[in-house]
PDB file of C-alpha atoms in Angstrom:
ATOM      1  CA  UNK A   1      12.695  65.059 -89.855  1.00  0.00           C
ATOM      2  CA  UNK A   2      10.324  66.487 -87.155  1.00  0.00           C
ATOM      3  CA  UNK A   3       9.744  69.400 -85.327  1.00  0.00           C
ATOM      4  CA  UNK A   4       8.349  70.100 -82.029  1.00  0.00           C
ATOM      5  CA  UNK A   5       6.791  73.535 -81.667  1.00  0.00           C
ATOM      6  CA  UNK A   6       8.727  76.063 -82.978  1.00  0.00           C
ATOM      7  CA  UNK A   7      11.947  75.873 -81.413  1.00  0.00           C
ATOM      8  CA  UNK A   8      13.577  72.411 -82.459  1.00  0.00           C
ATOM      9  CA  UNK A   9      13.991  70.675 -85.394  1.00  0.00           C
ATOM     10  CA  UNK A  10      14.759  66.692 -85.235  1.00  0.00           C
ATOM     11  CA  UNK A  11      16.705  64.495 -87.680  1.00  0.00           C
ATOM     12  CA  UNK A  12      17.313  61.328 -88.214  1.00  0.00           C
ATOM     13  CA  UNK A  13      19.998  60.131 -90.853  1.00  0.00           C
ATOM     14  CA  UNK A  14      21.774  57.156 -90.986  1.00  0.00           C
ATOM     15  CA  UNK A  15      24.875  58.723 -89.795  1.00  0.00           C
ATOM     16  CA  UNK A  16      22.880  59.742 -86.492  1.00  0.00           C
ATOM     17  CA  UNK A  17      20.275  62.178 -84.463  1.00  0.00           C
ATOM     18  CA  UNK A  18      20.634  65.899 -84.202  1.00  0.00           C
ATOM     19  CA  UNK A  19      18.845  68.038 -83.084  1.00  0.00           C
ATOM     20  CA  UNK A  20      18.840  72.377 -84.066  1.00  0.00           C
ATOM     21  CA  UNK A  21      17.603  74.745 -82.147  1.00  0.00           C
ATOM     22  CA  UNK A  22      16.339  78.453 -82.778  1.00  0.00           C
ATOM     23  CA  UNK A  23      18.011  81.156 -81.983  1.00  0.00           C
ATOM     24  CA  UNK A  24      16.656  84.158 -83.129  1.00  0.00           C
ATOM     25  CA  UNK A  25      16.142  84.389 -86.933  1.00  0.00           C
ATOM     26  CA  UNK A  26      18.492  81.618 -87.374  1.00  0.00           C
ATOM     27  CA  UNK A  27      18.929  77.702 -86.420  1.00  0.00           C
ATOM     28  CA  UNK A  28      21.916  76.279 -84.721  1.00  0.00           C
ATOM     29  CA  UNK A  29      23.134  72.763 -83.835  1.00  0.00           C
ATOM     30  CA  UNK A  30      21.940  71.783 -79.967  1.00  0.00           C
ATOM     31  CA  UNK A  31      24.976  70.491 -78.317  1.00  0.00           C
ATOM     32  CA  UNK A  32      23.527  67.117 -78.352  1.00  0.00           C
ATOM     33  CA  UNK A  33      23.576  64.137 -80.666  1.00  0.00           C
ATOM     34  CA  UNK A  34      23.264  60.559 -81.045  1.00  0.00           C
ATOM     35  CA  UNK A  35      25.360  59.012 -83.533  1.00  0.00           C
ATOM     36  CA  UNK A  36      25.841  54.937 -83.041  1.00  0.00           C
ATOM     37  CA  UNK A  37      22.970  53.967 -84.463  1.00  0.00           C
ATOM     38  CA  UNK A  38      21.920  53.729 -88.330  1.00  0.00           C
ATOM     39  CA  UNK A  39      18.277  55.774 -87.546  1.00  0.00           C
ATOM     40  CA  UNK A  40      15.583  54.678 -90.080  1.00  0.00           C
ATOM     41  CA  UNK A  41      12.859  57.023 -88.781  1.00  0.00           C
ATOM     42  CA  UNK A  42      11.620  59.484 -85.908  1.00  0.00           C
ATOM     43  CA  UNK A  43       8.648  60.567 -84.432  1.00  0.00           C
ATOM     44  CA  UNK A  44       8.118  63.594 -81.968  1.00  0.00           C
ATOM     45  CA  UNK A  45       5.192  63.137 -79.358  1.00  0.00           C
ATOM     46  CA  UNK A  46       2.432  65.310 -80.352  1.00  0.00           C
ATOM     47  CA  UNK A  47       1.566  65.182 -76.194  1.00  0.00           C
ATOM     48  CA  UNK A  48       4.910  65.923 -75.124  1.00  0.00           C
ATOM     49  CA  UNK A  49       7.258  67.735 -77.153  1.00  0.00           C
ATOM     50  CA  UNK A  50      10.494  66.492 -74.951  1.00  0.00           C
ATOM     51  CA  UNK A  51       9.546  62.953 -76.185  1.00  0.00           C
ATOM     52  CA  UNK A  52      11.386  61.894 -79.133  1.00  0.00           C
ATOM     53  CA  UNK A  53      11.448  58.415 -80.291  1.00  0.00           C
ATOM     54  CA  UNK A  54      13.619  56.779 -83.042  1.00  0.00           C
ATOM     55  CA  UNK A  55      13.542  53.855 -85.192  1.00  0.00           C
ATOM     56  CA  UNK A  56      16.866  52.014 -85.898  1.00  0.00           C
ATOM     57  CA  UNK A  57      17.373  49.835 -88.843  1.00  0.00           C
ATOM     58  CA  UNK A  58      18.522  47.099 -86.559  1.00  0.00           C
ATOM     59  CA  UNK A  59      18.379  47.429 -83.102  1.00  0.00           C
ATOM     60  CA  UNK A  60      14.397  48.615 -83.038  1.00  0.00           C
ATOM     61  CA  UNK A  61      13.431  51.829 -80.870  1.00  0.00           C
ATOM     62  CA  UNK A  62      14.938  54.335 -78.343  1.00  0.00           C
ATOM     63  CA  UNK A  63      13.417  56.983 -76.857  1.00  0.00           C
ATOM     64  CA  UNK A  64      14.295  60.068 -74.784  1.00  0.00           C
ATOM     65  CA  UNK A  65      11.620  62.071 -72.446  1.00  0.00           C
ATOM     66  CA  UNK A  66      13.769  64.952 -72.413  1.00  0.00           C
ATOM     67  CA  UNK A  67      14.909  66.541 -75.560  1.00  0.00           C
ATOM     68  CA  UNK A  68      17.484  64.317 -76.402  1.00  0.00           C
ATOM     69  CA  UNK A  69      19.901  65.022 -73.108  1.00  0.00           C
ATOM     70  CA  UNK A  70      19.424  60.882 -72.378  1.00  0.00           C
ATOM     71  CA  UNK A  71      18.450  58.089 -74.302  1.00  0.00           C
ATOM     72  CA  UNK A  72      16.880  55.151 -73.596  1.00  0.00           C
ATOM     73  CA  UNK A  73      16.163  51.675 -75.400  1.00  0.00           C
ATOM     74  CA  UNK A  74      12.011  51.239 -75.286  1.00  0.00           C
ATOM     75  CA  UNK A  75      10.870  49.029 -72.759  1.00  0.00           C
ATOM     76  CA  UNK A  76       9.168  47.024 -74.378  1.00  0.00           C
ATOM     77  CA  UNK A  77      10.748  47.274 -77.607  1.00  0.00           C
ATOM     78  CA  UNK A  78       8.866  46.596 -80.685  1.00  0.00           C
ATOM     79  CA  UNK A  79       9.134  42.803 -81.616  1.00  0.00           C
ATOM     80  CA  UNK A  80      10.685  42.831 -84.966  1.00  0.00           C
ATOM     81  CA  UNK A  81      13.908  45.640 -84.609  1.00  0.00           C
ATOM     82  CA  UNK A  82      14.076  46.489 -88.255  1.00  0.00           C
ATOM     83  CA  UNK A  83      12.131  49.425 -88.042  1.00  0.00           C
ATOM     84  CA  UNK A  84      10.802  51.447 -91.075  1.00  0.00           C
ATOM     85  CA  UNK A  85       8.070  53.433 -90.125  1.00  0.00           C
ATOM     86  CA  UNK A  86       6.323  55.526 -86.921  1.00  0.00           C
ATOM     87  CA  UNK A  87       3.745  57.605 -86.293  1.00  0.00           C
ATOM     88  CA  UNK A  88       2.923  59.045 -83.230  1.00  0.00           C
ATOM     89  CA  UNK A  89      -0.847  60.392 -82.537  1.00  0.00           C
ATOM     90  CA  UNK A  90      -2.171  61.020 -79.134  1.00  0.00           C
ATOM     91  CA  UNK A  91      -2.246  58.414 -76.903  1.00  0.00           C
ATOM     92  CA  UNK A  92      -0.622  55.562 -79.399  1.00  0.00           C
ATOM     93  CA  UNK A  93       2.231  55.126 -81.410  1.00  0.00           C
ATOM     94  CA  UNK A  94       2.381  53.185 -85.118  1.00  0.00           C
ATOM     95  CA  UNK A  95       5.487  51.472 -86.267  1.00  0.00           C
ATOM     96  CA  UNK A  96       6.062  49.908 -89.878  1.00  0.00           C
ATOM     97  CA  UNK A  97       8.517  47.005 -89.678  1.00  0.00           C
ATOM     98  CA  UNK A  98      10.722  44.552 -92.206  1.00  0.00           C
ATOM     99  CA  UNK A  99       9.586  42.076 -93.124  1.00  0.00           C
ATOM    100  CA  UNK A 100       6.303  44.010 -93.491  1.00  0.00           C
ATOM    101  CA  UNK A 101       4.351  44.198 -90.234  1.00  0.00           C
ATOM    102  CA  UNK A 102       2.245  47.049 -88.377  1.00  0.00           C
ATOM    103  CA  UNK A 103       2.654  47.532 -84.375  1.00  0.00           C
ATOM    104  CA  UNK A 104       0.646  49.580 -82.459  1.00  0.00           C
ATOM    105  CA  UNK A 105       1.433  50.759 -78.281  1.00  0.00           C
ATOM    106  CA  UNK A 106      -1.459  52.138 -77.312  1.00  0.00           C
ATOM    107  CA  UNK A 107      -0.495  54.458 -74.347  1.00  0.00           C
ATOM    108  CA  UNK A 108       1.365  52.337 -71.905  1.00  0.00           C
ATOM    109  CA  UNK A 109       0.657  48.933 -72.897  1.00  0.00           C
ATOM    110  CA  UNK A 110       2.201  46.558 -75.096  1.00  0.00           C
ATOM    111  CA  UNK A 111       2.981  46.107 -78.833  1.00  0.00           C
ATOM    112  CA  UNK A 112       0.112  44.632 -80.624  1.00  0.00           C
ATOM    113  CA  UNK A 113       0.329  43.778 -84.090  1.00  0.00           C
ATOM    114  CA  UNK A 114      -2.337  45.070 -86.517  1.00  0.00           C
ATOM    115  CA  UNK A 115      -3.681  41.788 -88.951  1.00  0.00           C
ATOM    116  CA  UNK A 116      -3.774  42.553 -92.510  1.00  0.00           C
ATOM    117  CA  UNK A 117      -0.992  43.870 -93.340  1.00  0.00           C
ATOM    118  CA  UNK A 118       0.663  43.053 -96.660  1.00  0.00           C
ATOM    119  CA  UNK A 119       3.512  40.398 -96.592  1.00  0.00           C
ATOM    120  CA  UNK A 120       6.915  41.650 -99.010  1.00  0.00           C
ATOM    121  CA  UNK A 121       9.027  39.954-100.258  1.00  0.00           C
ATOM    122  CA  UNK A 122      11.559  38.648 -97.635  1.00  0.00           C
ATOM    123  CA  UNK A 123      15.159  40.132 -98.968  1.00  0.00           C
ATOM    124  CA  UNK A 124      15.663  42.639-102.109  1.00  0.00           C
ATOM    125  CA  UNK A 125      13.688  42.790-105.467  1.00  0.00           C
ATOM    126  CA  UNK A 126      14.634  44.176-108.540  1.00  0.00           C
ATOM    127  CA  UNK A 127      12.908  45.551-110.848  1.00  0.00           C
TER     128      UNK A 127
END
């Protein structure tokens, strides 16, 4: 979940993106969604509210410049498309992936991946 200002409110579930908008005292449902993807995680551009991107469990990021009206798949796309994680600060973005592994896009370059990260276990533990 994310906001951007005051106005819209972002979510990301595995059944899809929506996005609610204010109006007035209360929140509706924009007239816009995006619901073929199983969404892992969102981040709203703390430069430009319009950008939105999201993280897909398997087919790695989209993004949309315009408050959701069009998607698009990000070019380029983060190397590993299992994606757990983003964060989105000023000029860069952060994305977690699985297997464990840390990208960062500074501004409009490429993905770089950030050493040092903590290898998991590949596939499910239990306990």
């Amino acid at each position: 979940m994310a906001t951007n200002g005051n106005n819209a409110l972002h979510l990301a579930t595995h059944s899809g993106w929506y996005r609610f908008e204010r109006q007035g005292e209360n929140w509706g449902q924009a007239d816009r969604a995006l619901t073929f993807w199983q969404m892992s995680c969102l981040q709203v551009d703390p430069e430009n509210p319009k950008r939105v991107y999201i993280g897909t469990e398997h087919s790695g990021m989209f993004v949309t410049d315009n408050g959701g009206e069009e998607w698009r798949r990000a070019i380029p796309n983060v190397p590993c498309l299992a994606i757990s994680s983003m964060l989105a600060l000023p000029g860069k973005l952060l994305v977690g992936t699985m297997p464990a592994a840390l990208y960062l896009k500074p501004g409009n370059g490429g993905w770089q991946e950030l050493k040092g990260v903590r290898q998991g276990a590949v596939g499910g533990t239990f306990p």
